[in-house]
């Protein structure tokens, strides 16, 4: 048996990763360590094979708790745990720096003590900043790290923490940088699930600025397969860009959702732009395709349709997370906009 320590495995991508690994790797056992913040949800793990999955509630910044939970000599740490929403980081960056930076250092220290074979840091294309929208530029592994939001800055800092641990202490580490994920169980603060939920309830769809910002969307299962490929076949010390060559204007994503639900475009409401709003993300995934033998499997059309269907068929999940705390968040973020 192989043992993996996964942090943030009750969140959107972490829970998809845990399920994919347990499904595809019969010799895998996972210790899933998650603080269950507002974004962590045990309902995301309801259908997990429990014999090979152990859930431990804990904070990655809590050194003693991490040391107690991380198995001695485990095969890998996959670090998904993070504060992940740009808009929240604009309101307050404290928790982003604490979890994303300090937490990564604590995990690295524990991994060294426990003799972990490989450290996999799940990062984001946002560390590379913004591309101009009138060019054919793409993010590559040689792009500079020039983050623009407090979230992206904290993820870039985490990458440097991992890099320093490798250079200084010889920690075996790979980094993945993925574009915008979509799929089931994404918290409805992010664009796609927020728009699906609002459209379903005939509420306004708040589009920031001119709606012409570009994001490079990938189905969550394809991202998870890319992370696994980087763990298995990635070269120590390298970063891999994970992307599906699927650039979309925000306004086109929003109208596709309205059309799929048979709702009128008059629900669209242009609102004040996000400060420091990155214009365009676009990933060149050539290195992951050639060196890792990875490629995305789910088309945008199929992925978006099945994601919308999942939200329509799981109204209990949606209603549970759109609770009192969510209503407060929504009023604060969108009330005066
Ligand atoms: P998410 O917000 O849905 O989940 C984050 C999880 O981390 C939650 O379960 C939460 O409880 C947990 N967590 C937060 N703080 C913690 C702490 N201090 N200790 C332990 N657990 C803690 O995020 P996601 O969208 O699933 O993203 C997962 C990872 O992937 C993040 O590192 C994010 O930066 C990265 N990423 C996300 C995207 C995307 O489009 N969502 C794209 C590229 C990379
Ligand atoms: P988001 O899902 O927050 O991801 P990120 O900022 O990490 O790319 O936002 C995706 C895009 O959608 C981004 O350009 C901001 C925009 N957006 C809106 O126009 N309205 C919204 O209510 C949200 C949440 C995002």
mmCIF file of C-alpha atoms and ligand atoms in Angstrom:
data_model
loop_
_atom_site.group_PDB
_atom_site.id
_atom_site.type_symbol
_atom_site.label_atom_id
_atom_site.label_comp_id
_atom_site.label_asym_id
_atom_site.label_seq_id
_atom_site.Cartn_x
_atom_site.Cartn_y
_atom_site.Cartn_z
ATOM 1 C CA UNK A 1 0.000 0.000 0.000
ATOM 2 C CA UNK A 2 1.032 3.605 -0.645
ATOM 3 C CA UNK A 3 0.072 6.344 1.774
ATOM 4 C CA UNK A 4 -0.625 9.929 0.734
ATOM 5 C CA UNK A 5 -1.190 12.949 2.943
ATOM 6 C CA UNK A 6 -3.673 15.276 1.254
ATOM 7 C CA UNK A 7 -4.404 18.707 2.740
ATOM 8 C CA UNK A 8 -7.582 20.601 1.859
ATOM 9 C CA UNK A 9 -9.242 17.372 0.749
ATOM 10 C CA UNK A 10 -12.716 18.512 1.814
ATOM 11 C CA UNK A 11 -12.638 21.438 -0.618
ATOM 12 C CA UNK A 12 -13.663 21.554 -4.267
ATOM 13 C CA UNK A 13 -10.527 20.260 -5.998
ATOM 14 C CA UNK A 14 -9.072 18.323 -3.055
ATOM 15 C CA UNK A 15 -12.212 16.195 -2.661
ATOM 16 C CA UNK A 16 -12.263 15.441 -6.412
ATOM 17 C CA UNK A 17 -8.591 14.450 -6.179
ATOM 18 C CA UNK A 18 -9.151 12.162 -3.188
ATOM 19 C CA UNK A 19 -11.968 10.359 -5.006
ATOM 20 C CA UNK A 20 -10.065 10.073 -8.272
ATOM 21 C CA UNK A 21 -6.977 8.601 -6.604
ATOM 22 C CA UNK A 22 -8.991 6.106 -4.533
ATOM 23 C CA UNK A 23 -10.892 5.060 -7.697
ATOM 24 C CA UNK A 24 -7.863 4.705 -9.942
ATOM 25 C CA UNK A 25 -5.222 3.435 -7.502
ATOM 26 C CA UNK A 26 -6.360 0.375 -5.537
ATOM 27 C CA UNK A 27 -3.111 0.412 -3.531
ATOM 28 C CA UNK A 28 -3.625 4.006 -2.328
ATOM 29 C CA UNK A 29 -4.483 5.000 1.229
ATOM 30 C CA UNK A 30 -5.192 8.659 1.908
ATOM 31 C CA UNK A 31 -4.961 10.666 5.090
ATOM 32 C CA UNK A 32 -7.099 13.715 4.376
ATOM 33 C CA UNK A 33 -6.250 16.691 6.587
ATOM 34 C CA UNK A 34 -8.553 19.706 6.417
ATOM 35 C CA UNK A 35 -9.551 22.503 8.788
ATOM 36 C CA UNK A 36 -13.128 22.632 7.432
ATOM 37 C CA UNK A 37 -13.225 26.389 6.891
ATOM 38 C CA UNK A 38 -16.294 27.870 5.163
ATOM 39 C CA UNK A 39 -15.010 26.214 1.934
ATOM 40 C CA UNK A 40 -14.443 22.760 3.407
ATOM 41 C CA UNK A 41 -17.450 20.468 3.411
ATOM 42 C CA UNK A 42 -17.681 16.862 4.570
ATOM 43 C CA UNK A 43 -20.631 16.411 2.212
ATOM 44 C CA UNK A 44 -18.024 16.563 -0.569
ATOM 45 C CA UNK A 45 -16.634 13.266 0.756
ATOM 46 C CA UNK A 46 -19.902 11.385 1.329
ATOM 47 C CA UNK A 47 -19.311 8.743 -1.345
ATOM 48 C CA UNK A 48 -15.655 8.031 -0.489
ATOM 49 C CA UNK A 49 -14.430 4.453 0.062
ATOM 50 C CA UNK A 50 -13.838 4.726 3.816
ATOM 51 C CA UNK A 51 -11.478 1.733 4.237
ATOM 52 C CA UNK A 52 -8.642 3.561 2.501
ATOM 53 C CA UNK A 53 -9.566 7.071 3.566
ATOM 54 C CA UNK A 54 -9.009 8.691 6.930
ATOM 55 C CA UNK A 55 -10.279 12.202 7.559
ATOM 56 C CA UNK A 56 -8.563 14.339 10.196
ATOM 57 C CA UNK A 57 -9.805 17.815 11.010
ATOM 58 C CA UNK A 58 -6.867 20.153 11.531
ATOM 59 C CA UNK A 59 -5.169 23.387 10.550
ATOM 60 C CA UNK A 60 -2.010 23.211 8.412
ATOM 61 C CA UNK A 61 -0.539 26.039 10.527
ATOM 62 C CA UNK A 62 -0.836 23.923 13.682
ATOM 63 C CA UNK A 63 2.620 22.323 13.839
ATOM 64 C CA UNK A 64 1.846 19.785 16.559
ATOM 65 C CA UNK A 65 -1.375 18.668 14.903
ATOM 66 C CA UNK A 66 0.298 18.327 11.497
ATOM 67 C CA UNK A 67 3.136 16.294 13.040
ATOM 68 C CA UNK A 68 0.626 14.019 14.743
ATOM 69 C CA UNK A 69 -1.428 13.503 11.580
ATOM 70 C CA UNK A 70 1.229 13.079 8.872
ATOM 71 C CA UNK A 71 2.195 9.394 8.508
ATOM 72 C CA UNK A 72 5.891 8.528 8.904
ATOM 73 C CA UNK A 73 7.584 7.885 5.528
ATOM 74 C CA UNK A 74 4.465 8.516 3.452
ATOM 75 C CA UNK A 75 4.800 8.596 -0.330
ATOM 76 C CA UNK A 76 3.676 12.159 -0.901
ATOM 77 C CA UNK A 77 2.142 15.285 0.546
ATOM 78 C CA UNK A 78 -0.348 16.933 -1.818
ATOM 79 C CA UNK A 79 -0.950 20.474 -0.572
ATOM 80 C CA UNK A 80 -4.368 21.715 -1.687
ATOM 81 C CA UNK A 81 -5.244 23.524 1.561
ATOM 82 C CA UNK A 82 -5.556 27.231 0.940
ATOM 83 C CA UNK A 83 -7.661 30.303 1.106
ATOM 84 C CA UNK A 84 -8.613 30.401 -2.553
ATOM 85 C CA UNK A 85 -10.903 33.316 -3.417
ATOM 86 C CA UNK A 86 -9.441 36.531 -4.861
ATOM 87 C CA UNK A 87 -12.351 38.754 -3.748
ATOM 88 C CA UNK A 88 -11.957 37.647 -0.115
ATOM 89 C CA UNK A 89 -8.212 38.362 -0.292
ATOM 90 C CA UNK A 90 -8.996 41.924 -1.382
ATOM 91 C CA UNK A 91 -11.185 42.358 1.722
ATOM 92 C CA UNK A 92 -8.485 40.952 4.042
ATOM 93 C CA UNK A 93 -5.195 39.243 3.217
ATOM 94 C CA UNK A 94 -4.306 38.017 6.735
ATOM 95 C CA UNK A 95 -5.796 34.547 6.479
ATOM 96 C CA UNK A 96 -4.303 34.097 2.997
ATOM 97 C CA UNK A 97 -0.776 34.751 4.223
ATOM 98 C CA UNK A 98 -1.280 32.605 7.306
ATOM 99 C CA UNK A 99 -2.693 29.516 5.605
ATOM 100 C CA UNK A 100 -1.090 29.730 2.183
ATOM 101 C CA UNK A 101 2.426 30.730 3.257
ATOM 102 C CA UNK A 102 2.972 29.778 6.915
ATOM 103 C CA UNK A 103 0.907 26.621 6.447
ATOM 104 C CA UNK A 104 3.054 25.532 3.500
ATOM 105 C CA UNK A 105 6.215 26.050 5.572
ATOM 106 C CA UNK A 106 4.772 23.964 8.421
ATOM 107 C CA UNK A 107 3.928 21.155 5.976
ATOM 108 C CA UNK A 108 7.414 21.286 4.462
ATOM 109 C CA UNK A 109 9.013 21.072 7.917
ATOM 110 C CA UNK A 110 6.821 18.126 8.850
ATOM 111 C CA UNK A 111 7.510 16.385 5.524
ATOM 112 C CA UNK A 112 11.258 16.649 6.160
ATOM 113 C CA UNK A 113 10.941 15.243 9.672
ATOM 114 C CA UNK A 114 8.670 12.421 8.521
ATOM 115 C CA UNK A 115 10.821 11.414 5.539
ATOM 116 C CA UNK A 116 8.123 12.077 2.921
ATOM 117 C CA UNK A 117 9.224 10.994 -0.563
ATOM 118 C CA UNK A 118 7.797 13.895 -2.602
ATOM 119 C CA UNK A 119 6.057 17.213 -1.866
ATOM 120 C CA UNK A 120 3.451 18.318 -4.411
ATOM 121 C CA UNK A 121 2.455 21.985 -4.175
ATOM 122 C CA UNK A 122 -0.836 22.775 -5.909
ATOM 123 C CA UNK A 123 -0.376 26.294 -7.239
ATOM 124 C CA UNK A 124 -2.164 28.472 -9.751
ATOM 125 C CA UNK A 125 -1.580 30.313 -13.020
ATOM 126 C CA UNK A 126 -2.480 33.502 -11.137
ATOM 127 C CA UNK A 127 1.068 33.665 -9.710
ATOM 128 C CA UNK A 128 2.176 34.727 -13.215
ATOM 129 C CA UNK A 129 -0.013 37.834 -13.230
ATOM 130 C CA UNK A 130 -1.988 39.025 -16.215
ATOM 131 C CA UNK A 131 -1.569 38.802 -19.985
ATOM 132 C CA UNK A 132 -2.656 41.598 -22.320
ATOM 133 C CA UNK A 133 -5.776 40.630 -24.230
ATOM 134 C CA UNK A 134 -4.580 41.821 -27.621
ATOM 135 C CA UNK A 135 -1.555 39.483 -27.818
ATOM 136 C CA UNK A 136 -0.822 35.821 -28.469
ATOM 137 C CA UNK A 137 1.186 35.524 -25.243
ATOM 138 C CA UNK A 138 0.778 32.486 -23.027
ATOM 139 C CA UNK A 139 1.968 31.549 -19.563
ATOM 140 C CA UNK A 140 4.849 29.075 -19.776
ATOM 141 C CA UNK A 141 7.051 27.583 -17.074
ATOM 142 C CA UNK A 142 9.549 30.367 -17.872
ATOM 143 C CA UNK A 143 7.072 33.168 -17.182
ATOM 144 C CA UNK A 144 7.994 35.494 -14.337
ATOM 145 C CA UNK A 145 6.066 35.260 -11.099
ATOM 146 C CA UNK A 146 4.333 38.641 -10.903
ATOM 147 C CA UNK A 147 1.170 38.197 -8.840
ATOM 148 C CA UNK A 148 -1.377 41.025 -8.723
ATOM 149 C CA UNK A 149 -3.894 40.012 -6.032
ATOM 150 C CA UNK A 150 -3.162 39.251 -2.369
ATOM 151 C CA UNK A 151 -4.343 35.674 -3.081
ATOM 152 C CA UNK A 152 -1.904 35.295 -5.972
ATOM 153 C CA UNK A 153 0.895 36.886 -3.918
ATOM 154 C CA UNK A 154 0.357 34.341 -1.136
ATOM 155 C CA UNK A 155 0.413 31.447 -3.623
ATOM 156 C CA UNK A 156 3.595 32.806 -5.227
ATOM 157 C CA UNK A 157 5.164 33.092 -1.770
ATOM 158 C CA UNK A 158 4.195 29.473 -1.091
ATOM 159 C CA UNK A 159 5.984 28.440 -4.283
ATOM 160 C CA UNK A 160 9.117 30.197 -3.026
ATOM 161 C CA UNK A 161 8.806 28.414 0.329
ATOM 162 C CA UNK A 162 8.788 25.101 -1.549
ATOM 163 C CA UNK A 163 11.653 26.134 -3.809
ATOM 164 C CA UNK A 164 13.769 27.229 -0.831
ATOM 165 C CA UNK A 165 13.138 23.919 0.959
ATOM 166 C CA UNK A 166 14.411 22.058 -2.083
ATOM 167 C CA UNK A 167 17.491 24.230 -2.594
ATOM 168 C CA UNK A 168 18.383 24.371 1.098
ATOM 169 C CA UNK A 169 17.297 21.022 2.456
ATOM 170 C CA UNK A 170 17.004 18.821 -0.637
ATOM 171 C CA UNK A 171 13.237 18.298 -0.305
ATOM 172 C CA UNK A 172 11.965 16.504 -3.429
ATOM 173 C CA UNK A 173 9.228 18.792 -4.746
ATOM 174 C CA UNK A 174 7.108 19.524 -7.803
ATOM 175 C CA UNK A 175 4.694 22.402 -8.362
ATOM 176 C CA UNK A 176 1.578 22.471 -10.532
ATOM 177 C CA UNK A 177 0.093 25.712 -11.871
ATOM 178 C CA UNK A 178 -3.424 25.304 -13.155
ATOM 179 C CA UNK A 179 -5.962 27.665 -14.664
ATOM 180 C CA UNK A 180 -9.565 28.203 -13.550
ATOM 181 C CA UNK A 181 -11.275 24.965 -12.540
ATOM 182 C CA UNK A 182 -14.974 24.210 -12.844
ATOM 183 C CA UNK A 183 -17.077 21.188 -11.955
ATOM 184 C CA UNK A 184 -19.324 19.797 -9.217
ATOM 185 C CA UNK A 185 -18.952 20.946 -5.588
ATOM 186 C CA UNK A 186 -17.264 24.290 -6.251
ATOM 187 C CA UNK A 187 -18.220 26.845 -3.622
ATOM 188 C CA UNK A 188 -20.690 29.349 -5.128
ATOM 189 C CA UNK A 189 -18.442 32.365 -4.530
ATOM 190 C CA UNK A 190 -16.569 31.501 -7.759
ATOM 191 C CA UNK A 191 -17.878 32.607 -11.155
ATOM 192 C CA UNK A 192 -19.499 29.471 -12.582
ATOM 193 C CA UNK A 193 -21.375 28.072 -9.552
ATOM 194 C CA UNK A 194 -22.395 31.590 -8.471
ATOM 195 C CA UNK A 195 -23.894 32.287 -11.888
ATOM 196 C CA UNK A 196 -25.647 28.901 -12.040
ATOM 197 C CA UNK A 197 -27.202 29.398 -8.598
ATOM 198 C CA UNK A 198 -28.289 32.977 -9.307
ATOM 199 C CA UNK A 199 -29.716 32.132 -12.727
ATOM 200 C CA UNK A 200 -31.596 29.177 -11.284
ATOM 201 C CA UNK A 201 -33.155 31.487 -8.663
ATOM 202 C CA UNK A 202 -33.864 34.301 -11.182
ATOM 203 C CA UNK A 203 -31.459 36.606 -9.306
ATOM 204 C CA UNK A 204 -29.143 39.137 -11.055
ATOM 205 C CA UNK A 205 -25.847 37.797 -12.456
ATOM 206 C CA UNK A 206 -23.114 40.267 -11.373
ATOM 207 C CA UNK A 207 -20.525 40.599 -14.166
ATOM 208 C CA UNK A 208 -17.450 42.613 -13.200
ATOM 209 C CA UNK A 209 -16.298 45.482 -15.423
ATOM 210 C CA UNK A 210 -16.921 44.976 -19.138
ATOM 211 C CA UNK A 211 -17.150 41.177 -18.910
ATOM 212 C CA UNK A 212 -14.270 40.860 -21.402
ATOM 213 C CA UNK A 213 -11.732 39.408 -18.959
ATOM 214 C CA UNK A 214 -10.475 36.043 -20.167
ATOM 215 C CA UNK A 215 -10.028 32.915 -18.080
ATOM 216 C CA UNK A 216 -8.636 29.543 -19.244
ATOM 217 C CA UNK A 217 -11.115 26.950 -17.949
ATOM 218 C CA UNK A 218 -10.408 23.294 -17.165
ATOM 219 C CA UNK A 219 -12.613 20.530 -15.814
ATOM 220 C CA UNK A 220 -11.649 19.645 -12.242
ATOM 221 C CA UNK A 221 -11.048 15.946 -12.997
ATOM 222 C CA UNK A 222 -8.538 16.864 -15.703
ATOM 223 C CA UNK A 223 -6.673 19.090 -13.248
ATOM 224 C CA UNK A 224 -6.563 16.245 -10.698
ATOM 225 C CA UNK A 225 -5.130 13.863 -13.314
ATOM 226 C CA UNK A 226 -2.478 16.479 -14.107
ATOM 227 C CA UNK A 227 -1.469 16.751 -10.455
ATOM 228 C CA UNK A 228 -1.132 12.977 -10.254
ATOM 229 C CA UNK A 229 0.962 12.915 -13.440
ATOM 230 C CA UNK A 230 3.260 15.597 -11.990
ATOM 231 C CA UNK A 231 3.663 13.506 -8.826
ATOM 232 C CA UNK A 232 4.398 10.303 -10.733
ATOM 233 C CA UNK A 233 6.438 11.586 -13.663
ATOM 234 C CA UNK A 234 7.426 15.166 -12.853
ATOM 235 C CA UNK A 235 11.079 16.069 -12.467
ATOM 236 C CA UNK A 236 12.183 17.120 -8.998
ATOM 237 C CA UNK A 237 12.283 20.923 -8.728
ATOM 238 C CA UNK A 238 10.123 21.655 -11.757
ATOM 239 C CA UNK A 239 6.795 23.445 -12.126
ATOM 240 C CA UNK A 240 4.175 22.273 -14.647
ATOM 241 C CA UNK A 241 1.448 24.401 -16.207
ATOM 242 C CA UNK A 242 -1.865 22.558 -16.401
ATOM 243 C CA UNK A 243 -4.386 23.936 -18.883
ATOM 244 C CA UNK A 244 -6.971 22.823 -21.431
ATOM 245 C CA UNK A 245 -6.419 25.495 -24.112
ATOM 246 C CA UNK A 246 -9.882 26.826 -23.347
ATOM 247 C CA UNK A 247 -9.891 30.624 -23.150
ATOM 248 C CA UNK A 248 -13.314 32.175 -22.612
ATOM 249 C CA UNK A 249 -14.536 35.713 -22.066
ATOM 250 C CA UNK A 250 -16.453 35.935 -18.781
ATOM 251 C CA UNK A 251 -19.522 37.282 -20.570
ATOM 252 C CA UNK A 252 -19.571 34.236 -22.869
ATOM 253 C CA UNK A 253 -19.412 31.882 -19.873
ATOM 254 C CA UNK A 254 -22.332 33.732 -18.275
ATOM 255 C CA UNK A 255 -24.499 33.732 -21.402
ATOM 256 C CA UNK A 256 -23.776 30.008 -21.976
ATOM 257 C CA UNK A 257 -25.090 29.302 -18.481
ATOM 258 C CA UNK A 258 -28.219 31.396 -19.041
ATOM 259 C CA UNK A 259 -28.868 29.711 -22.396
ATOM 260 C CA UNK A 260 -28.392 26.217 -20.925
ATOM 261 C CA UNK A 261 -30.931 27.055 -18.210
ATOM 262 C CA UNK A 262 -33.338 28.760 -20.621
ATOM 263 C CA UNK A 263 -33.070 32.046 -18.677
ATOM 264 C CA UNK A 264 -33.111 35.582 -20.186
ATOM 265 C CA UNK A 265 -29.924 37.597 -20.738
ATOM 266 C CA UNK A 266 -31.689 40.468 -18.985
ATOM 267 C CA UNK A 267 -30.594 38.831 -15.697
ATOM 268 C CA UNK A 268 -27.030 40.006 -16.448
ATOM 269 C CA UNK A 269 -26.022 42.996 -14.302
ATOM 270 C CA UNK A 270 -22.722 44.743 -15.017
ATOM 271 C CA UNK A 271 -21.222 45.824 -11.686
ATOM 272 C CA UNK A 272 -18.171 47.768 -10.487
ATOM 273 C CA UNK A 273 -14.976 46.005 -11.453
ATOM 274 C CA UNK A 274 -12.736 44.082 -9.041
ATOM 275 C CA UNK A 275 -9.671 46.198 -8.058
ATOM 276 C CA UNK A 276 -6.505 44.947 -9.791
ATOM 277 C CA UNK A 277 -8.621 42.622 -11.953
ATOM 278 C CA UNK A 278 -6.285 40.474 -14.087
ATOM 279 C CA UNK A 279 -7.287 40.852 -17.737
ATOM 280 C CA UNK A 280 -6.351 37.527 -19.286
ATOM 281 C CA UNK A 281 -5.037 34.130 -18.218
ATOM 282 C CA UNK A 282 -3.903 31.697 -20.931
ATOM 283 C CA UNK A 283 -1.787 28.636 -20.334
ATOM 284 C CA UNK A 284 0.593 26.864 -22.662
ATOM 285 C CA UNK A 285 0.431 23.260 -21.343
ATOM 286 C CA UNK A 286 3.008 21.837 -23.785
ATOM 287 C CA UNK A 287 5.471 20.783 -21.071
ATOM 288 C CA UNK A 288 2.813 18.836 -19.113
ATOM 289 C CA UNK A 289 1.640 17.180 -22.330
ATOM 290 C CA UNK A 290 5.112 16.136 -23.468
ATOM 291 C CA UNK A 291 7.013 15.497 -20.238
ATOM 292 C CA UNK A 292 4.123 14.123 -18.124
ATOM 293 C CA UNK A 293 2.157 12.454 -20.943
ATOM 294 C CA UNK A 294 -0.959 14.239 -19.640
ATOM 295 C CA UNK A 295 -3.811 15.715 -21.611
ATOM 296 C CA UNK A 296 -7.302 16.955 -20.733
ATOM 297 C CA UNK A 297 -10.182 14.578 -21.519
ATOM 298 C CA UNK A 298 -13.322 16.663 -20.951
ATOM 299 C CA UNK A 299 -14.504 19.209 -23.533
ATOM 300 C CA UNK A 300 -15.786 22.597 -22.380
ATOM 301 C CA UNK A 301 -19.263 21.877 -23.770
ATOM 302 C CA UNK A 302 -19.601 18.506 -22.001
ATOM 303 C CA UNK A 303 -17.989 19.733 -18.803
ATOM 304 C CA UNK A 304 -20.168 22.823 -18.502
ATOM 305 C CA UNK A 305 -23.340 20.861 -19.268
ATOM 306 C CA UNK A 306 -22.570 18.174 -16.673
ATOM 307 C CA UNK A 307 -21.585 20.826 -14.121
ATOM 308 C CA UNK A 308 -24.877 22.670 -14.587
ATOM 309 C CA UNK A 309 -26.742 19.348 -14.309
ATOM 310 C CA UNK A 310 -24.894 18.529 -11.079
ATOM 311 C CA UNK A 311 -25.961 21.826 -9.482
ATOM 312 C CA UNK A 312 -29.555 21.347 -10.646
ATOM 313 C CA UNK A 313 -29.650 17.818 -9.229
ATOM 314 C CA UNK A 314 -27.996 18.723 -5.922
ATOM 315 C CA UNK A 315 -30.090 21.579 -4.621
ATOM 316 C CA UNK A 316 -29.617 20.348 -1.021
ATOM 317 C CA UNK A 317 -25.854 20.788 -1.310
ATOM 318 C CA UNK A 318 -26.341 24.259 -2.810
ATOM 319 C CA UNK A 319 -28.925 25.369 -0.251
ATOM 320 C CA UNK A 320 -26.750 24.148 2.644
ATOM 321 C CA UNK A 321 -23.770 26.212 1.535
ATOM 322 C CA UNK A 322 -25.851 29.273 0.631
ATOM 323 C CA UNK A 323 -26.630 29.581 4.341
ATOM 324 C CA UNK A 324 -26.636 32.584 6.695
ATOM 325 C CA UNK A 325 -22.880 33.105 6.516
ATOM 326 C CA UNK A 326 -23.029 33.034 2.707
ATOM 327 C CA UNK A 327 -25.861 35.577 2.683
ATOM 328 C CA UNK A 328 -23.720 37.922 4.801
ATOM 329 C CA UNK A 329 -20.770 37.426 2.454
ATOM 330 C CA UNK A 330 -22.970 38.077 -0.581
ATOM 331 C CA UNK A 331 -24.487 41.248 0.871
ATOM 332 C CA UNK A 332 -21.018 42.562 1.771
ATOM 333 C CA UNK A 333 -19.468 41.815 -1.641
ATOM 334 C CA UNK A 334 -22.338 42.681 -3.942
ATOM 335 C CA UNK A 335 -24.699 44.864 -1.874
ATOM 336 C CA UNK A 336 -23.285 48.261 -2.816
ATOM 337 C CA UNK A 337 -22.011 47.344 -6.244
HETATM 338 P P1 LIG B 1 -11.427 25.529 -1.800
HETATM 339 O O1 LIG B 1 -11.469 26.910 -1.229
HETATM 340 O O2 LIG B 1 -12.656 24.929 -2.381
HETATM 341 O O3 LIG B 1 -10.901 24.491 -0.695
HETATM 342 C C1 LIG B 1 -9.845 24.785 0.170
HETATM 343 C C2 LIG B 1 -9.839 23.716 1.253
HETATM 344 O O4 LIG B 1 -8.724 23.978 2.122
HETATM 345 C C3 LIG B 1 -11.099 23.689 2.116
HETATM 346 O O5 LIG B 1 -11.539 22.365 2.297
HETATM 347 C C4 LIG B 1 -10.651 24.300 3.425
HETATM 348 O O6 LIG B 1 -11.364 23.806 4.563
HETATM 349 C C5 LIG B 1 -9.191 23.893 3.470
HETATM 350 N N1 LIG B 1 -8.367 24.796 4.293
HETATM 351 C C6 LIG B 1 -8.348 26.160 4.250
HETATM 352 N N2 LIG B 1 -7.509 26.638 5.180
HETATM 353 C C7 LIG B 1 -6.983 25.562 5.818
HETATM 354 C C8 LIG B 1 -6.035 25.402 6.864
HETATM 355 N N3 LIG B 1 -5.468 26.472 7.472
HETATM 356 N N4 LIG B 1 -5.706 24.161 7.252
HETATM 357 C C9 LIG B 1 -6.271 23.078 6.652
HETATM 358 N N5 LIG B 1 -7.181 23.158 5.680
HETATM 359 C C10 LIG B 1 -7.532 24.391 5.255
HETATM 360 O O7 LIG B 1 -10.252 25.583 -2.872
HETATM 361 P P2 LIG B 1 -10.080 24.792 -4.252
HETATM 362 O O8 LIG B 1 -10.713 25.571 -5.328
HETATM 363 O O9 LIG B 1 -10.442 23.367 -4.047
HETATM 364 O O10 LIG B 1 -8.502 24.920 -4.442
HETATM 365 C C11 LIG B 1 -7.617 23.939 -3.926
HETATM 366 C C12 LIG B 1 -6.199 24.340 -4.258
HETATM 367 O O11 LIG B 1 -6.039 24.470 -5.655
HETATM 368 C C13 LIG B 1 -5.775 25.682 -3.649
HETATM 369 O O12 LIG B 1 -4.442 25.564 -3.198
HETATM 370 C C14 LIG B 1 -5.864 26.654 -4.813
HETATM 371 O O13 LIG B 1 -4.949 27.706 -4.667
HETATM 372 C C15 LIG B 1 -5.497 25.740 -5.972
HETATM 373 N N6 LIG B 1 -6.037 26.114 -7.282
HETATM 374 C C16 LIG B 1 -7.372 26.364 -7.413
HETATM 375 C C17 LIG B 1 -7.879 26.674 -8.679
HETATM 376 C C18 LIG B 1 -9.361 26.927 -8.874
HETATM 377 O O14 LIG B 1 -9.774 27.294 -9.982
HETATM 378 N N7 LIG B 1 -10.217 26.709 -7.897
HETATM 379 C C19 LIG B 1 -7.021 26.766 -9.782
HETATM 380 C C20 LIG B 1 -5.639 26.505 -9.604
HETATM 381 C C21 LIG B 1 -5.170 26.176 -8.340
HETATM 382 P P1 LIG B 2 -13.294 33.734 -10.019
HETATM 383 O O1 LIG B 2 -14.178 32.548 -10.174
HETATM 384 O O2 LIG B 2 -13.355 34.537 -8.757
HETATM 385 O O3 LIG B 2 -11.813 33.239 -10.314
HETATM 386 P P2 LIG B 2 -10.426 34.077 -10.494
HETATM 387 O O4 LIG B 2 -10.629 35.468 -10.033
HETATM 388 O O5 LIG B 2 -9.512 33.330 -9.579
HETATM 389 O O6 LIG B 2 -10.086 33.966 -11.941
HETATM 390 O O7 LIG B 2 -13.588 34.747 -11.207
HETATM 391 C C1 LIG B 2 -13.456 34.349 -12.561
HETATM 392 C C2 LIG B 2 -13.687 35.576 -13.422
HETATM 393 O O8 LIG B 2 -15.061 35.990 -13.268
HETATM 394 C C3 LIG B 2 -12.851 36.774 -13.005
HETATM 395 O O9 LIG B 2 -12.467 37.478 -14.163
HETATM 396 C C4 LIG B 2 -13.796 37.615 -12.163
HETATM 397 C C5 LIG B 2 -15.151 37.340 -12.786
HETATM 398 N N1 LIG B 2 -16.315 37.379 -11.863
HETATM 399 C C6 LIG B 2 -17.424 38.159 -12.181
HETATM 400 O O10 LIG B 2 -17.480 38.837 -13.228
HETATM 401 N N2 LIG B 2 -18.483 38.173 -11.298
HETATM 402 C C7 LIG B 2 -18.471 37.473 -10.139
HETATM 403 O O11 LIG B 2 -19.457 37.548 -9.353
HETATM 404 C C8 LIG B 2 -17.326 36.645 -9.846
HETATM 405 C C9 LIG B 2 -17.279 35.845 -8.585
HETATM 406 C C10 LIG B 2 -16.271 36.638 -10.743
#
